[in-house]
Amino acid sequence: MSSTAWESAAADKRARLQKSIPEEWKIKSPIEGPAIDVPDQLSVLSPSEMKITNSSAMELVVQLANGTLKSVDVTLAFCKRAALAYQLVNCVHEFFPELALAQARDLDRYFETHKKPVGPLHGLPISLKDQLRVKGTETCMGYISGLGIPDTDDSVLVALLRKAGAVFYVKTSVPQTLMVCETVNNIIGRTVNPRNPNLSCGGSSGGEGAMVGMRGGVIGVGTDIGGSIRIPSAFNSLYGIRPSHGRLPYAGMKNSMEGQETVHSVVGPMAHSAADVRLFLRSVLKQEPWQYDSKVIPLPWRDSEENIIQTKITAKDLNLAFYDFDGVVRPHPPILRGVEVVRSALEKSGHSVTPWSPYKHAFGVDLINKIYAADGSTDVYKHINASGEPAIPNIKDLLNPDLAKADVNEIWDMQLQKWQYQREYLDKWREWEEQTGKELDAIIAPVAPTAAIRHNQFRYYGYASIFNLLDLTSVVVPVTFADKTVDHKAGDYQPVNDIDRAVHAEYEPEVYHGAPVAVQIIGRRLSEERTLAIAEYIGGLLGH
Amino acid sequence: MSSTAWESAAADKRARLQKSIPEEWKIKSPIEGPAIDVPDQLSVLSPSEMKITNSSAMELVVQLANGTLKSVDVTLAFCKRAALAYQLVNCVHEFFPELALAQARDLDRYFETHKKPVGPLHGLPISLKDQLRVKGTETCMGYISGLGIPDTDDSVLVALLRKAGAVFYVKTSVPQTLMVCETVNNIIGRTVNPRNPNLSCGGSSGGEGAMVGMRGGVIGVGTDIGGSIRIPSAFNSLYGIRPSHGRLPYAGMKNSMEGQETVHSVVGPMAHSAADVRLFLRSVLKQEPWQYDSKVIPLPWRDSEENIIQTKITAKDLNLAFYDFDGVVRPHPPILRGVEVVRSALEKSGHSVTPWSPYKHAFGVDLINKIYAADGSTDVYKHINASGEPAIPNIKDLLNPDLAKADVNEIWDMQLQKWQYQREYLDKWREWEEQTGKELDAIIAPVAPTAAIRHNQFRYYGYASIFNLLDLTSVVVPVTFADKTVDHKAGDYQPVNDIDRAVHAEYEPEVYHGAPVAVQIIGRRLSEERTLAIAEYIGGLLGH
């Protein structure tokens, strides 16, 4: 396409998006204050619709399953609030309230006829990252070249959620390529943080973070190959899980670098509570996704694993480790404080929290960066060049098109190094247990070195990506907010390398004031039940 | 190395092997008849040692655990019989009875002191393919360049078997590169079939097949990336399991093409009964291998899964499918008869066995062959060229050093095709279930198109390798033996392609008379408990 051609394809998409919003849901005049507070100040949603959208998914599925709520009302409420979110923070790639309402009406009819729900998510709207395919909508994945091609099939996860009773109404924005942790592309521009437009919503599931943050969705589906679920969860004060590879079905989703299996992207939910995250996982696993996607391990949700953690909690016998500095990039003061808040809350509650020595994180982060760049960016530039659009700045920095492709034997060597490193990390985990005589239940760590970051300043993904390389289960727990009155600049810090220096220099208490701060809870591989139970308990200790 | 140098390295290895056999275990004069019958005709083993080596592992572990048998006696018996096997069929790369007897004495002392076994395999000798590392022995993997380097660590599986009480005494022969299903290399030459020296023992775990076939081992450990456990099991009338990837620990083993993860090699046991196979799997999983190898899924042995099959067996409600021709290469008459024997036995017992249409096997076999050759044989030729030894003929045919390497994006495309094909196969499995309204418990199929084959005639691995690509659990069940009086040549068959023609032409009733015939029982991914239970039941129906 010529420069005019891709620009007009983008303009056409924006016009179609605008058109998908009914007139009566449009914000007519600008409103002061953070986007997150705006829906309350408008009358687009009725009081009962506001109540619905402020509910948890757990509350909604109970009422949908007993007939107290109709899917069409719940769906309409979320469609309206999603439309507001779109207008306020620019977090939408596809919006299809009519399809959604038709689906909701079908579900309501089913309920009327059969007097029972179709499945555990009966009538519940679920928001989707623009990688999941929904029959009849398009999946652009942030590339101009992806526009205008309606999908003919659901992704496996979408099909199973549909079987479980979920309703689809919106697909949320992603950065061009998916490979960065902010959300900007040449189609809709930038998605911003609902709490502060100068801050990032995170990425690559950034539209999802913003949408669920705005309560335009109650549960959102993201993906994570280097932090893309966890960082938007952290930046929007949400719970989010990066399950281990093989727990949830990825089949039929669109992706960058499709077929790359050295480090797998995984799919997982983001929500306002651990209980809603669990509802999603249980509901999907109940559909036996391993019958549809060969990569899914036949492992149903294990209550027995949750019970082990509940017993430990009751006995005040959780054994945790923590770190606040991975040895590569020192986090900003709000993040250091966030880890300390969690550590001391656990300690006060009688559990054991001892320091963890991050093992060779610099090596691991370097290795995963080489894996991301293994094809010399051939695949992402294929998608970019297909339309003639320019690469977004973050991509220009990260994925140099002049990079050499790795040779097959180099790829195999990277895979061997990955396995070796994973095994060494297991050794460290076991050594901790041998030394203490206790089972190590989880590790508490930062998700990113900063709270929700200023645009174009995200330099170091290593806090998140190291656990993609290790394939450990990780659950994000919101902790607090940056506070200029306590999170002072650490003026005397001596940076240990250039990225550390740049990240350190980026901190300004005034700029970051109010930005969400989270931690991640890291469990063993495929420990979703246990790790989520620990995350839920920690959230409870923190009062949310 | 010069040609003299590699030849003398090989001669040195053979001399060291010869020296490892005590004089009194040596066969002084040639003995008539098949190797498998020779130990009975000699007095190297005492009657009680013959009895021990003719026992099942299940019988032995009970007696070792209650003190009726001492490990030193059991170990000595198997060392002697392994020494005979070595001399008769040339199936050994490393033989270390002294290390083994020292280990056995330690275990006996432990038992005397503590009056209990160290673990579920207390005192039981286990034979290992020459890919597994045992501290203090060498792992050559069929390459001259691997000789003379003692290992400093156990492989994870060896370490866990050791914890479970197993004793190690021998490492068995493999073909140069491991990538062929016969067993020949430039170090010890060729390993032959214990029933007939003109026939192959299979490969690449061919030494293991021959050793356990000779009862020089009661349980042997093999590996399988394209049939390497299943083919030697079939060719030696043994049970053998190819577990799905991620069930057993492969970490710390030597391999060809290390780091290649598009199709994983897996490790698994070979034995004379399904019960012994189960003993091995249970004993290893009890050691929680996922704590040591990041690729192992945290999935203990599930009795509940076995019970589901037991219930179906009792209710005469197994639902099976079968095929005897994959559409690419038609099996020889003994194999077609083998499938029919199993089918009719099941049907007579009241279970349902319906035809299975092999789905795109030609495509799948072609894809996995491309994956094997993805690095243009760089890795295997690196090992071959390191010593200057020539490639064995099978390798010269299979892995052309002039092959082009695949590009990274081509590898990703193969991985995408693999995943797509796996999903389509799942769809077929589900369609079968939807059409019949029954759960499909397993598929019965040939392991190879021929019974134990004449040397250098093995042309088509597709019956085995298709399930490596699909990563389905497969268990080999011995069925019968080729019989010239019933397995007549099918003179009127019109071959469908060149390989089919060559395989068809290879059959001679006289030549193959007495060669073992087996089938494989194919279950879903990670269905080891269920599939083994079905295999055991079928073996029982056949009277073994």
Short mmCIF file of C-alpha atoms in Angstrom, two decimals, chain A residues 156 246 250-252 257-262 289-299 302 371-372 374-375 378-379 405-409 411-413 415-416 418-419 422-423 426-427 429-430 433-434 470 524-527, chain B residues 156 246 250-252 257-262 289-299 302 371-372 374-375 378-379 405-409 411-413 415-416 418-419 422-423 426-427 429-430 433-434 470 524-527:
data_model
loop_
_atom_site.label_atom_id
_atom_site.label_comp_id
_atom_site.label_asym_id
_atom_site.label_seq_id
_atom_site.Cartn_x
_atom_site.Cartn_y
_atom_site.Cartn_z
CA VAL A 156 -10.71 -22.63 20.65
CA GLY A 246 -0.26 -25.97 28.41
CA TYR A 250 -4.17 -20.97 22.63
CA ALA A 251 -5.19 -22.79 19.43
CA GLY A 252 -6.84 -20.76 16.72
CA MET A 257 5.83 -15.14 15.17
CA GLU A 258 3.36 -17.98 14.87
CA GLY A 259 4.97 -21.38 15.30
CA GLN A 260 7.73 -20.03 17.52
CA GLU A 261 7.82 -22.54 20.39
CA THR A 262 11.07 -21.77 22.19
CA PRO A 289 -9.81 -27.90 26.45
CA TRP A 290 -7.33 -30.77 25.89
CA GLN A 291 -9.97 -32.36 23.67
CA TYR A 292 -9.59 -29.44 21.24
CA ASP A 293 -6.03 -28.16 21.57
CA SER A 294 -3.17 -30.68 21.54
CA LYS A 295 -0.97 -28.35 23.56
CA VAL A 296 -3.29 -28.36 26.57
CA ILE A 297 -2.38 -30.80 29.35
CA PRO A 298 -5.30 -32.95 30.55
CA LEU A 299 -5.30 -31.43 34.01
CA ARG A 302 -7.57 -29.41 41.36
CA ILE A 371 14.83 -15.83 21.50
CA TYR A 372 12.41 -12.98 20.70
CA ALA A 374 15.70 -15.21 16.67
CA ASP A 375 14.23 -14.65 13.22
CA THR A 378 11.40 -11.30 9.72
CA ASP A 379 7.90 -12.18 10.86
CA LYS A 405 18.59 -14.59 11.83
CA ALA A 406 19.68 -17.33 14.15
CA ASP A 407 20.78 -20.56 12.54
CA VAL A 408 18.79 -23.75 13.35
CA ASN A 409 21.63 -25.11 15.47
CA ILE A 411 18.08 -22.08 18.05
CA TRP A 412 18.64 -25.59 19.40
CA ASP A 413 21.47 -24.25 21.52
CA GLN A 415 16.61 -24.21 23.73
CA LEU A 416 19.24 -26.26 25.49
CA LYS A 418 16.76 -22.49 28.44
CA TRP A 419 16.21 -26.04 29.72
CA GLN A 422 15.14 -23.88 34.17
CA ARG A 423 16.73 -26.90 35.84
CA LEU A 426 14.58 -25.78 40.14
CA ASP A 427 17.80 -26.71 41.95
CA TRP A 429 14.11 -23.89 44.69
CA ARG A 430 14.97 -27.33 46.10
CA GLU A 433 13.61 -26.25 50.76
CA GLU A 434 16.46 -28.48 51.88
CA LEU A 470 11.15 -20.34 33.33
CA ARG A 524 6.02 -23.73 40.49
CA ARG A 525 5.19 -24.69 36.92
CA LEU A 526 1.49 -25.58 36.52
CA SER A 527 0.67 -24.53 40.09
CA VAL B 156 18.08 -37.22 36.33
CA GLY B 246 6.71 -34.46 29.76
CA TYR B 250 14.98 -36.77 30.06
CA ALA B 251 17.24 -34.16 31.65
CA GLY B 252 20.95 -34.90 31.82
CA MET B 257 20.46 -32.99 17.99
CA GLU B 258 20.33 -31.76 21.56
CA GLY B 259 18.03 -28.80 22.01
CA GLN B 260 15.80 -29.82 19.11
CA GLU B 261 12.29 -29.41 20.55
CA THR B 262 10.01 -29.58 17.52
CA PRO B 289 10.68 -35.98 38.74
CA TRP B 290 9.15 -32.54 38.11
CA GLN B 291 11.23 -31.28 41.03
CA TYR B 292 14.38 -32.01 39.00
CA ASP B 293 13.47 -31.65 35.34
CA SER B 294 11.52 -28.58 34.24
CA LYS B 295 10.04 -30.45 31.28
CA VAL B 296 8.25 -32.99 33.46
CA ILE B 297 4.59 -32.26 34.15
CA PRO B 298 3.61 -32.51 37.85
CA LEU B 299 1.30 -35.46 37.29
CA ARG B 302 -3.32 -41.79 38.65
CA ILE B 371 11.85 -32.06 11.16
CA TYR B 372 14.52 -34.76 11.67
CA ALA B 374 15.93 -29.62 9.75
CA ASP B 375 19.57 -28.82 10.47
CA THR B 378 24.87 -30.64 10.86
CA ASP B 379 24.67 -32.04 14.37
CA LYS B 405 19.34 -26.33 6.64
CA ALA B 406 15.87 -25.06 7.33
CA ASP B 407 15.53 -21.35 7.98
CA VAL B 408 14.16 -20.25 11.39
CA ASN B 409 10.88 -19.18 9.85
CA ILE B 411 11.11 -24.26 11.46
CA TRP B 412 8.31 -22.13 12.91
CA ASP B 413 6.15 -23.06 9.96
CA GLN B 415 5.88 -26.28 14.21
CA LEU B 416 2.68 -24.59 13.18
CA LYS B 418 2.56 -29.97 13.51
CA TRP B 419 0.19 -28.24 15.91
CA GLN B 422 -2.35 -32.63 16.02
CA ARG B 423 -5.53 -30.61 16.35
CA LEU B 426 -8.02 -34.59 17.88
CA ASP B 427 -10.98 -33.52 15.77
CA TRP B 429 -10.93 -38.59 17.60
CA ARG B 430 -13.83 -36.42 18.77
CA GLU B 433 -16.88 -40.25 19.68
CA GLU B 434 -19.68 -37.99 18.52
CA LEU B 470 1.16 -36.48 17.46
CA ARG B 524 -4.65 -39.86 24.08
CA ARG B 525 -1.76 -37.62 25.04
CA LEU B 526 -0.59 -38.29 28.62
CA SER B 527 -2.89 -41.30 29.01
#
